Coordinates of C-alpha atoms and ligand atoms in Angstrom, one line a residue:
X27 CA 0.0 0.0 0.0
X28 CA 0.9 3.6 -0.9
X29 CA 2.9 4.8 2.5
X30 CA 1.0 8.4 2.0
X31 CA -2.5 6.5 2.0
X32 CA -2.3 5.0 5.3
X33 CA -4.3 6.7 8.3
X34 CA -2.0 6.0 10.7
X35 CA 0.7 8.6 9.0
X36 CA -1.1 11.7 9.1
X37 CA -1.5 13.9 11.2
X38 CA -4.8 15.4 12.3
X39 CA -5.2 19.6 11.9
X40 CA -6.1 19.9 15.2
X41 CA -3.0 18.5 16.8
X42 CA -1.2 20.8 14.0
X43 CA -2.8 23.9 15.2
X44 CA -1.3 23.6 18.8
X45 CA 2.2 22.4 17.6
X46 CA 4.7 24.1 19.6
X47 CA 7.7 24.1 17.0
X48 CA 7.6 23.5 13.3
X49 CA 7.7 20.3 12.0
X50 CA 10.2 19.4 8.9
X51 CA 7.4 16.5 7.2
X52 CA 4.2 16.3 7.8
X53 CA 1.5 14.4 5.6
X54 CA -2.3 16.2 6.4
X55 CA -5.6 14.9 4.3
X56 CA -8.5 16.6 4.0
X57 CA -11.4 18.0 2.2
X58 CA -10.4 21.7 0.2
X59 CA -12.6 24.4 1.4
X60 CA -11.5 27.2 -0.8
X61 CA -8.7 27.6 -3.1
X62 CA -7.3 31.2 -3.9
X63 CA -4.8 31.6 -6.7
X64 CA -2.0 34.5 -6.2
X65 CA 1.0 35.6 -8.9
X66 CA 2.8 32.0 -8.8
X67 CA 1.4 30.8 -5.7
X68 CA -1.7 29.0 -4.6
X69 CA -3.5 28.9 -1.4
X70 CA -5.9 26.1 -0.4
X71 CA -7.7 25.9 3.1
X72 CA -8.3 22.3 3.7
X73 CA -10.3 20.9 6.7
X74 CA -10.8 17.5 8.2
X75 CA -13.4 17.9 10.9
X76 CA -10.8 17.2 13.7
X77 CA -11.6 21.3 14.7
X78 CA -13.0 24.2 13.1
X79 CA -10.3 25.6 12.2
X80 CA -8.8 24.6 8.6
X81 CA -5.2 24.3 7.5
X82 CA -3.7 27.1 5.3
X83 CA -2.0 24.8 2.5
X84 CA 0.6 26.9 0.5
X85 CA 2.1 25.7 -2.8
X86 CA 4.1 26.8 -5.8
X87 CA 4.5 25.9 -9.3
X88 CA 7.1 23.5 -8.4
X89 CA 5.1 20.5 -6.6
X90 CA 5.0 17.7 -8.4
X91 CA 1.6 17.3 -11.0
X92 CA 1.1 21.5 -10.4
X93 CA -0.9 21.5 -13.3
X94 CA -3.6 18.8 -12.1
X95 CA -3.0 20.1 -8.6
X96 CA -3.9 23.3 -9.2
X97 CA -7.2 23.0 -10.9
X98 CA -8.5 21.0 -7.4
X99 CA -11.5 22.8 -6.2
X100 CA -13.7 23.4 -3.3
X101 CA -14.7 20.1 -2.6
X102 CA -11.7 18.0 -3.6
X103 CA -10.3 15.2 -1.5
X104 CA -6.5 16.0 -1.1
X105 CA -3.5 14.4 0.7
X106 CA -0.5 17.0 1.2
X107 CA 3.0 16.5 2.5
X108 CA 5.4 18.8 3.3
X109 CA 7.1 21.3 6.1
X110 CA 4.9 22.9 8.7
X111 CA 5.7 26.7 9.4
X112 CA 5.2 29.5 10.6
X113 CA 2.4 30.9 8.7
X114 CA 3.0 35.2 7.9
X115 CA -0.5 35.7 7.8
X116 CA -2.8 37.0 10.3
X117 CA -5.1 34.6 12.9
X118 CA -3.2 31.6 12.1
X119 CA 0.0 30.3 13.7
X120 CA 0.9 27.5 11.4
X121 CA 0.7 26.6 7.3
X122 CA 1.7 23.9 5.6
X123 CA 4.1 24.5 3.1
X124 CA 3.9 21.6 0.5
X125 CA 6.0 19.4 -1.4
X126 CA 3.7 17.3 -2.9
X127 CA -0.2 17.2 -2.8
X128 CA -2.1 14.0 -4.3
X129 CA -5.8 14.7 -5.1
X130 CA -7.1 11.8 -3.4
X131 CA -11.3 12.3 -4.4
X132 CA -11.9 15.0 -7.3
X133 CA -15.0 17.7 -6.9
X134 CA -16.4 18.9 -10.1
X135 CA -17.5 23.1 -9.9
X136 CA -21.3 21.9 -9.4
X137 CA -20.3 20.8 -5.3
X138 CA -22.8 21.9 -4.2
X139 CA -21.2 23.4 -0.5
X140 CA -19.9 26.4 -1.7
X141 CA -18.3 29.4 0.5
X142 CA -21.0 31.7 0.3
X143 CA -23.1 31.3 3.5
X144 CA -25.7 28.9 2.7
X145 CA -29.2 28.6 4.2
X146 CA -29.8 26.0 7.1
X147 CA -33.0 25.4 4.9
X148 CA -30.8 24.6 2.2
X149 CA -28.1 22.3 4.1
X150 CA -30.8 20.2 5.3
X151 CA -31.3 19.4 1.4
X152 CA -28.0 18.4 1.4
X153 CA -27.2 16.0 5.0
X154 CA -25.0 14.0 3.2
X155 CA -22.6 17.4 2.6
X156 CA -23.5 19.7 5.4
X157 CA -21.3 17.8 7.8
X158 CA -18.5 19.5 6.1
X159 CA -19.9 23.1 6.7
X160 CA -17.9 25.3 9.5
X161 CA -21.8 25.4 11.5
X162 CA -22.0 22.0 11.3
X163 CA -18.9 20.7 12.3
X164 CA -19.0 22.5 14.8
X165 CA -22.8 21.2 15.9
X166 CA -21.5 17.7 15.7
X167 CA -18.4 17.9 17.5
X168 CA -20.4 19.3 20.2
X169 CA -22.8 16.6 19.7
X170 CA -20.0 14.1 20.4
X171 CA -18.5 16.1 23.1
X172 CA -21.8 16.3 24.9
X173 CA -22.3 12.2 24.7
X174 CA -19.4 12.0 26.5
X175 CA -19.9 14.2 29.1
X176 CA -23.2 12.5 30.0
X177 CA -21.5 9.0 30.6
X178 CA -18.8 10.9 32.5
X179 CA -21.2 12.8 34.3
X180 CA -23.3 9.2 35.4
X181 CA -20.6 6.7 35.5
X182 CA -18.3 9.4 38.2
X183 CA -21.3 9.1 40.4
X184 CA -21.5 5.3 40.2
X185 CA -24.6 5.3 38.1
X186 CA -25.2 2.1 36.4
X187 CA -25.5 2.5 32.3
X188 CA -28.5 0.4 31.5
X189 CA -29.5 -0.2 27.3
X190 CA -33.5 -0.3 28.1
X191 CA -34.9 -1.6 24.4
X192 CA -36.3 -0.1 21.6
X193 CA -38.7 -2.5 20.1
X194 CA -41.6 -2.6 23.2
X195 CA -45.2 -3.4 24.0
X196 CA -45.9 -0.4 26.7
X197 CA -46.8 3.0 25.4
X198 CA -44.7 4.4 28.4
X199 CA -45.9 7.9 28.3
X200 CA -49.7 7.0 27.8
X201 CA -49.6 9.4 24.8
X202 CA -50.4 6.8 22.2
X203 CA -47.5 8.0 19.8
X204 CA -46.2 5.0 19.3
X205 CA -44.6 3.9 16.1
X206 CA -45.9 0.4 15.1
X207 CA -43.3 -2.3 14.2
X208 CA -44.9 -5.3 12.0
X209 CA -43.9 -8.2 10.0
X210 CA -48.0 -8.3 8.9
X211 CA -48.7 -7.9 5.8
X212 CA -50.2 -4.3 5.9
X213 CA -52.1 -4.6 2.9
X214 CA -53.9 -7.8 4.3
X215 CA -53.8 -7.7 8.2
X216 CA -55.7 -10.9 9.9
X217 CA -58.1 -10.1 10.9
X218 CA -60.6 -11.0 14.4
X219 CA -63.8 -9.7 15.9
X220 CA -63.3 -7.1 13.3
X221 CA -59.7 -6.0 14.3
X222 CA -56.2 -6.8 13.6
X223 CA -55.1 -9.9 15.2
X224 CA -51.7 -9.1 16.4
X225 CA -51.5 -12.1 18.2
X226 CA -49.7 -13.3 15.2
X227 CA -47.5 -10.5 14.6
X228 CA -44.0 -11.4 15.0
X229 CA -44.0 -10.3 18.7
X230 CA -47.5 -11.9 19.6
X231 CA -48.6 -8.7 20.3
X232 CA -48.7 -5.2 19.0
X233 CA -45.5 -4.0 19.2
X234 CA -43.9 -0.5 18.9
X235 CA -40.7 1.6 18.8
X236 CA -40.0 3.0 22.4
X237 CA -41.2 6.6 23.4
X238 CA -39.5 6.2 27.1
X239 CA -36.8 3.9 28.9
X240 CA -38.5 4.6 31.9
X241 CA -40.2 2.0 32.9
X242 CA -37.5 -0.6 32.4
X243 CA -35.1 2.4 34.5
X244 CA -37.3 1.7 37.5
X245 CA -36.9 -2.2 37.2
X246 CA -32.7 -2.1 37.1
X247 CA -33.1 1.1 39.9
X248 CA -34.8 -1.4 41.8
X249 CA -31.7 -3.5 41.7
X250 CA -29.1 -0.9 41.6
X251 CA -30.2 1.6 43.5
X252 CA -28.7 4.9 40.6
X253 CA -29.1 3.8 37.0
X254 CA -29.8 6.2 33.3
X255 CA -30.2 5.5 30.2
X256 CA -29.0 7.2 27.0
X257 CA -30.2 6.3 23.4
X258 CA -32.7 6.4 21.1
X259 CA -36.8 7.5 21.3
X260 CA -39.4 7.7 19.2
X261 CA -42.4 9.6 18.8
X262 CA -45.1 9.6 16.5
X263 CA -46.2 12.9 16.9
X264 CA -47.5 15.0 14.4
X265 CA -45.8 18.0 15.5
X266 CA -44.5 20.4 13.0
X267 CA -42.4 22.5 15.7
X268 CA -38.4 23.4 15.5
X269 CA -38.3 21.4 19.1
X270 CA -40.0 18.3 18.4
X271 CA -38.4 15.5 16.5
X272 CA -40.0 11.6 15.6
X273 CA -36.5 10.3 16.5
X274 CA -34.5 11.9 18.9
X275 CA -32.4 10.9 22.0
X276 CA -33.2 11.2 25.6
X277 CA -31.3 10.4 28.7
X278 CA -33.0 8.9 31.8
X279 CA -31.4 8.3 35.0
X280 CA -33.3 6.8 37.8
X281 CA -32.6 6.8 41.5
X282 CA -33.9 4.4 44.1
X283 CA -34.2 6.2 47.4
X284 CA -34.7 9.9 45.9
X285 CA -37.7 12.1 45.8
X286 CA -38.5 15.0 44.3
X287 CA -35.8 17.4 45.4
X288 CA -33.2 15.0 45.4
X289 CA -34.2 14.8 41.9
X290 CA -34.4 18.2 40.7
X291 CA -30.9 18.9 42.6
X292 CA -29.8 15.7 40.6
X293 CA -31.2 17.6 37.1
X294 CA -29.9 20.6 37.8
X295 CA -26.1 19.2 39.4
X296 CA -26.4 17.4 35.5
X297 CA -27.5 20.5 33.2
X298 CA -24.7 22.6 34.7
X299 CA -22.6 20.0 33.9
X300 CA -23.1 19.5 30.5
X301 CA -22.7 23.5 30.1
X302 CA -19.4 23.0 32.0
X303 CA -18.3 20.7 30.0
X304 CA -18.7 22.8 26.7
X305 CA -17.1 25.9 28.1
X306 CA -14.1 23.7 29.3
X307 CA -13.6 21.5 26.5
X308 CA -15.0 22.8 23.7
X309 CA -13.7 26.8 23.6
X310 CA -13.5 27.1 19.6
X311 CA -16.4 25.7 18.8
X312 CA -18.7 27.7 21.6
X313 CA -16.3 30.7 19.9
X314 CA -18.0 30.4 16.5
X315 CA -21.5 29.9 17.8
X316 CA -21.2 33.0 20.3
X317 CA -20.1 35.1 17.1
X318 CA -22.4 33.2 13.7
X319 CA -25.1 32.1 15.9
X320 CA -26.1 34.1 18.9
X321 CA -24.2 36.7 20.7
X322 CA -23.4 36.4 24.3
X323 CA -23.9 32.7 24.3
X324 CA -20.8 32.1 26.1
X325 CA -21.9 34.4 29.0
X326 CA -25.1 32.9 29.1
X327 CA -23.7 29.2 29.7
X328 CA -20.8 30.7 32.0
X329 CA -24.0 32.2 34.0
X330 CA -25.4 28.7 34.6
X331 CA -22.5 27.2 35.4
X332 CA -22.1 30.4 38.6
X333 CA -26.3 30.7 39.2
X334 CA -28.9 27.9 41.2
X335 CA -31.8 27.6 39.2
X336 CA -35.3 28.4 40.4
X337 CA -38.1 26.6 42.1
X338 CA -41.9 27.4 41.8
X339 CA -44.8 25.0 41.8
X340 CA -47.2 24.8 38.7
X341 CA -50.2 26.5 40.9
X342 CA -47.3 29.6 41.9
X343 CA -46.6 29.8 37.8
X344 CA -50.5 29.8 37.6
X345 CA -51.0 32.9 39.3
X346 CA -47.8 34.7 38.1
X347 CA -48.9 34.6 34.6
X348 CA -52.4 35.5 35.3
X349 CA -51.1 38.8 37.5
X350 CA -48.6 39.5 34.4
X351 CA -51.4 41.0 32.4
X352 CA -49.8 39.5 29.4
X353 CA -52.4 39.5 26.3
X354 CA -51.5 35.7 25.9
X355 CA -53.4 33.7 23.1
X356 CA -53.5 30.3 25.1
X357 CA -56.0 31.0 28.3
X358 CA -53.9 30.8 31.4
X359 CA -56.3 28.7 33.9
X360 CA -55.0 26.2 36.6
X361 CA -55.7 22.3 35.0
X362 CA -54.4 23.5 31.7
X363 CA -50.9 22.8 29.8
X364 CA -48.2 25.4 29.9
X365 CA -48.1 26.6 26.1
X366 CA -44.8 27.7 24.5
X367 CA -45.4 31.4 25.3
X368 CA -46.0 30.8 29.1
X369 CA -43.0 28.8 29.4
X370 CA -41.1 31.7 27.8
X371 CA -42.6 34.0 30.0
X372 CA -41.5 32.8 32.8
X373 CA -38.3 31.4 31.9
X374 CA -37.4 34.9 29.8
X375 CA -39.1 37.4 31.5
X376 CA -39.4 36.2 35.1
X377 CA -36.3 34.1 36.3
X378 CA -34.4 35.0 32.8
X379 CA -32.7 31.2 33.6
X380 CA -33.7 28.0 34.1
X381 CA -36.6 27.2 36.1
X382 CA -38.4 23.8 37.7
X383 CA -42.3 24.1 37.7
X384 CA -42.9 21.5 40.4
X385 CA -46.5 20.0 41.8
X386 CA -48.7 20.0 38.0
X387 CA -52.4 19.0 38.3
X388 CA -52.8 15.0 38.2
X389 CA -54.5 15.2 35.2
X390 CA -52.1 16.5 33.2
X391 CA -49.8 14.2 33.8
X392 CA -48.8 10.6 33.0
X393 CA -50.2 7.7 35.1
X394 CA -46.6 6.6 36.9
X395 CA -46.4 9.7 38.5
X396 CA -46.2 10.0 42.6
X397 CA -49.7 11.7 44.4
X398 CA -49.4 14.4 46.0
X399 CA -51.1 14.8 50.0
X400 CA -53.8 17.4 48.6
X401 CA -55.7 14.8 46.2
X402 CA -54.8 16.9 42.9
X403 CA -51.7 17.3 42.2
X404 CA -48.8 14.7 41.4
X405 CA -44.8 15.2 42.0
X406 CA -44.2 15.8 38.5
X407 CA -40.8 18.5 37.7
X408 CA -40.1 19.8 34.4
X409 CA -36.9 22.0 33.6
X410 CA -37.7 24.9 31.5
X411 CA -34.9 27.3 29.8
X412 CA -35.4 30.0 28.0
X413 CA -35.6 29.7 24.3
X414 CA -36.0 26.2 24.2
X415 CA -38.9 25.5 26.5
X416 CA -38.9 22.0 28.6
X417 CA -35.6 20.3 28.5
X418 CA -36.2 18.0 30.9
X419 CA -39.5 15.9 32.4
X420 CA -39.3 13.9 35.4
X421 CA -41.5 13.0 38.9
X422 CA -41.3 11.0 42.2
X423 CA -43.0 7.8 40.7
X424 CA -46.2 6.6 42.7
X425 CA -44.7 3.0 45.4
X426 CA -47.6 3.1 46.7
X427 CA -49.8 0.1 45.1
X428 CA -53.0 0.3 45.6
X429 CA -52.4 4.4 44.7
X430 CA -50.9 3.3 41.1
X431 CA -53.2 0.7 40.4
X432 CA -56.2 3.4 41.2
X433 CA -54.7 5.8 39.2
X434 CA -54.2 3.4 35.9
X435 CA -57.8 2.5 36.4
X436 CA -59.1 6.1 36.8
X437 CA -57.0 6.9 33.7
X438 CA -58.8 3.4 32.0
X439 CA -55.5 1.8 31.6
X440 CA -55.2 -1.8 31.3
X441 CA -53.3 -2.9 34.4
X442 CA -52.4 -6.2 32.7
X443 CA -50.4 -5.4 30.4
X444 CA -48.2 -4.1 33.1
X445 CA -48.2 -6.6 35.8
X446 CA -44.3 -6.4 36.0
X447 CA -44.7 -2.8 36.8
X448 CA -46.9 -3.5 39.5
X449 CA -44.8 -6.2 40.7
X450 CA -42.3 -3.6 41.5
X451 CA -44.4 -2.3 43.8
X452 CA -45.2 -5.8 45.2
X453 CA -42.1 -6.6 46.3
X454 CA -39.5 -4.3 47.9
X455 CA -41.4 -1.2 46.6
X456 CA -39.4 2.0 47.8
X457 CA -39.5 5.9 46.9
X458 CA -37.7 6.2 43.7
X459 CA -37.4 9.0 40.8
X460 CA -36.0 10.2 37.7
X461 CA -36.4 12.7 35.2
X462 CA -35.6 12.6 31.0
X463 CA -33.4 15.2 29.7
X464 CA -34.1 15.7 25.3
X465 CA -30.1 15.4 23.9
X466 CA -31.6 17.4 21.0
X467 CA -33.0 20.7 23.1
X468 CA -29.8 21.0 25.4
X469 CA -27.9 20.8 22.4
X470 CA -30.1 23.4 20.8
X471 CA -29.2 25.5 24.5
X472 CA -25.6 24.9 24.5
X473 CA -25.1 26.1 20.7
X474 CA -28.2 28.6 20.5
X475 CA -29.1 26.7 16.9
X476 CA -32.8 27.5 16.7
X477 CA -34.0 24.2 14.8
X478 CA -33.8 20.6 16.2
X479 CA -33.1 19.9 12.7
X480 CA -29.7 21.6 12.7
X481 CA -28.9 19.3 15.7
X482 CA -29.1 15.9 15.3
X483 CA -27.2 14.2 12.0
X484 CA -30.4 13.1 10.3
X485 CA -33.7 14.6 11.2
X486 CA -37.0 12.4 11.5
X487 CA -39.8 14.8 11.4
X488 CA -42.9 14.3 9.4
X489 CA -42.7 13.8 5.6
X490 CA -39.0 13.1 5.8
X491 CA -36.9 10.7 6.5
X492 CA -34.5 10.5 3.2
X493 CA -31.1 9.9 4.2
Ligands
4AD503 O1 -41.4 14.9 29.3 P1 -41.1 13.6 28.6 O2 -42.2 13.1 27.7 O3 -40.8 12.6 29.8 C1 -40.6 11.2 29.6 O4 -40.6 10.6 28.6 C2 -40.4 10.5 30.9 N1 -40.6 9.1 30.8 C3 -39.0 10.8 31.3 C4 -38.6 10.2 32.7 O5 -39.1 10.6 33.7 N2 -37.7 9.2 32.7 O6 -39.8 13.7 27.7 C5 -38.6 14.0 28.4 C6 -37.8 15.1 27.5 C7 -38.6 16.4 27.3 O7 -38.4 17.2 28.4 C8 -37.9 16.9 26.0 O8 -36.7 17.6 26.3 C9 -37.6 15.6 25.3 O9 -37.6 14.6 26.2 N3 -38.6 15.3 24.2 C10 -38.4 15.6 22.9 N4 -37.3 16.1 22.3 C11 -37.5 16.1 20.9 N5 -38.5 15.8 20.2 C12 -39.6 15.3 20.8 N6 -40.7 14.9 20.1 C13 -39.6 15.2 22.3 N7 -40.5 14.7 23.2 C14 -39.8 14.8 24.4
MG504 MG1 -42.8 16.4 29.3

């Protein structure tokens, strides 16, 4: 094999950047960003995702194959070899100046990632390409970043990773957005007592893409105390928003022992975190977003990581926005849903951070959650930011049997289907609770991109799923 071809000789641009003396040979590869052609000598920027920043390759007529090598475009695969130096132009330390430059994968003039400044619309026409776009490079490094951070976060205080499954039989949320899986033939189902018989699906029963790892969290917290989950969920929700996504990720921890505080100080200890993380580790990257995508980002994540976040209860958030004398289109009345412009009331105009809305009506809520002493309300906690809305949902889960059982029947659940649930809370029941952060909407925080689109590699919303 070609020496120049193998991955293990060349050197990453990042680790370039910070060199701390020039180097005599290096060999970079990359993809060309832009190319600029000066009296008898060329300039090509060439990136290769390892940072934002690309690497100022210089050459002269004199490399080897200058004619092919000098028609590479924007686009082009190359491979270039040669001394690394100090570079005499402005905001960069280091260039490469080239001896030889193989072009490794051509791009014709049609590439269609050009420098001009492109529409996010646009890029998301093009996910196969827009990986190699300053924006989202740096969205998917901090993607990456962010991954590892939660494990970090968990596994230093001795949480156990469980992989709850994605193919399941319980409609977790009680939301009935379930995505069906099926090896039936759709087009003739069998059929009994007038509806599909699912009892000879491939499962033996109707079976669906997870919307929560909850459930199966509280079995493996019942054995080991601190557990979360991290991966996949689906939702079948025909929402057309920039914050809800069919397939996105979520991570659930669950704690045996905790209630509701303990929680929310678990939530917030885990947000800051996360915001931590990015200003410590991911500087050039938060750089670019503070400057292309929202000013003053930087101070805003450096503000959680110094601030607490606030506390009110759903009933206090009730009365605030009905003394604000906001014209607000969504009535605000107490058994009703926080819409979008509440939330950002209160989070933008109120506590201008984060804030827990603790202690939501019963009714709003889903089935698992714990009841509180006055009859009505359950011990529900969501985290709401500004700009993004809820980030995170989580209770204390109801122990109590003959509470849960009541409260599946009320809600005309079939308590079943769910015997092993309830079998938690036959043997060795204890308080226990957890909460389930959306990877998509903290990214969305931590960058300021706007659309949940722009966050995740390849969006599932509805009416696409091409790539
Ligand atoms: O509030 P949710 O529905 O809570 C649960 O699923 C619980 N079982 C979690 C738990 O207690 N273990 O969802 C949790 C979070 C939301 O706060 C939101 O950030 C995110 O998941 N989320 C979505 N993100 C993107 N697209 C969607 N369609 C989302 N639905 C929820
Ligand atoms: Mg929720």
């Amino acid at each position: 094999m070609d020496k120049d071809c193998a991955h293990s000789s060349r050197t990453r641009i990042i680790s370039l950047m910070s060199a701390s003396a020039p180097m005599d040979r290096v060999l970079v590869k990359g993809w060309i960003r832009t190319v600029r052609h000066g009296k008898d000598i060329t300039f090509m920027a060439v990136n290769d995702g390892s940072c934002l920043a690309s690497l100022q390759v210089v050459f002269t007529p004199d490399v080897a194959d200058y004619e092919r090598v000098s028609k590479a475009g924007t686009g082009a695969c190359i491979a270039a070899t040669g001394a690394l130096v100090e570079s005499p132009a402005r905001g960069q330390k280091w260039e490469l100046q080239a001896e030889n430059i193989k072009i490794v994968g051509d791009a014709g003039t049609d590439y269609p990632l050009q420098k001009k400044r492109h529409s996010f619309e646009y890029l998301r026409t093009i996910a196969h390409l827009r990986p190699r776009s300053n924006t989202f490079g740096a969205v998917f490094r901090m993607r990456s970043a962010l991954s590892f951070a939660i494990h970090s976060f968990f596994q230093e205080r001795g949480f156990l990773y469980l992989h709850s499954p994605i193919l399941t039989t319980n409609d977790c949320e009680g939301a009935g957005d379930i995505f069906t899986v099926t090896t039936l033939d759709i087009s003739d189902p069998p059929v009994k007592d007038g509806n599909i018989d699912w009892s000879r699906d491939f499962f033996g029963a109707k079976t669906g893409l997870t919307v929560s790892g909850q459930l199966e969290g509280e079995i493996f917290a019942s054995a080991f105390s601190d557990i979360y989950t991290f991966g996949p969920t689906f939702r079948a929700e025909d929402s057309n928003t920039r914050r809800h996504a069919a397939e996105f990720w979520m991570v659930e921890p669950e704690m045996a022992f905790a209630d509701l505080e303990e929680n929310c100080r678990l939530a917030e200890d885990f947000f800051r975190y996360l915001c931590c993380y990015a200003l410590d580790n991911c500087r050039e990257d938060l750089a670019f977003f503070d400057r292309w995508i929202e000013q003053g980002l930087m101070k805003r994540l450096e503000k959680i990581a110094a601030g607490r976040f606030e506390t009110m209860t759903y009933t206090e958030a009730i009365r605030l926005l009905r003394d604000s004398g906001e014209p607000f289109e969504f009535p605000v009345e107490w058994g009703h849903d926080l819409q979008t412009e509440h939330e950002r009331y209160l989070t933008e105009k109120v506590t201008g951070g984060p804030l827990f809305v603790v202690d939501y009506p019963a009714s709003l809520k889903a089935f698992y959650m714990r009841m509180n002493s006055d009859g009505r309300t359950v011990a529900a906690m969501d985290l709401l930011v500004p700009h993004v809305g809820e980030i995170i949902g989580g209770s204390q889960r109801e122990e109590r049997l003959d509470v849960l059982t009541g409260r599946m029947e009320a809600k005309g659940m079939d308590t079943e289907s769910l015997w092993w649930f309830l079998d938690l809370r036959r043997w060795g029941t204890c308080p226990h609770s957890g909460f389930g952060l959306g990877f998509e909407r903290t990214i969305m925080y931590v960058t300021g991109m706007k659309n949940i689109r722009d966050v995740i590699p390849f969006p599932r919303t509805p009416g696409n799923a091409v790539f």
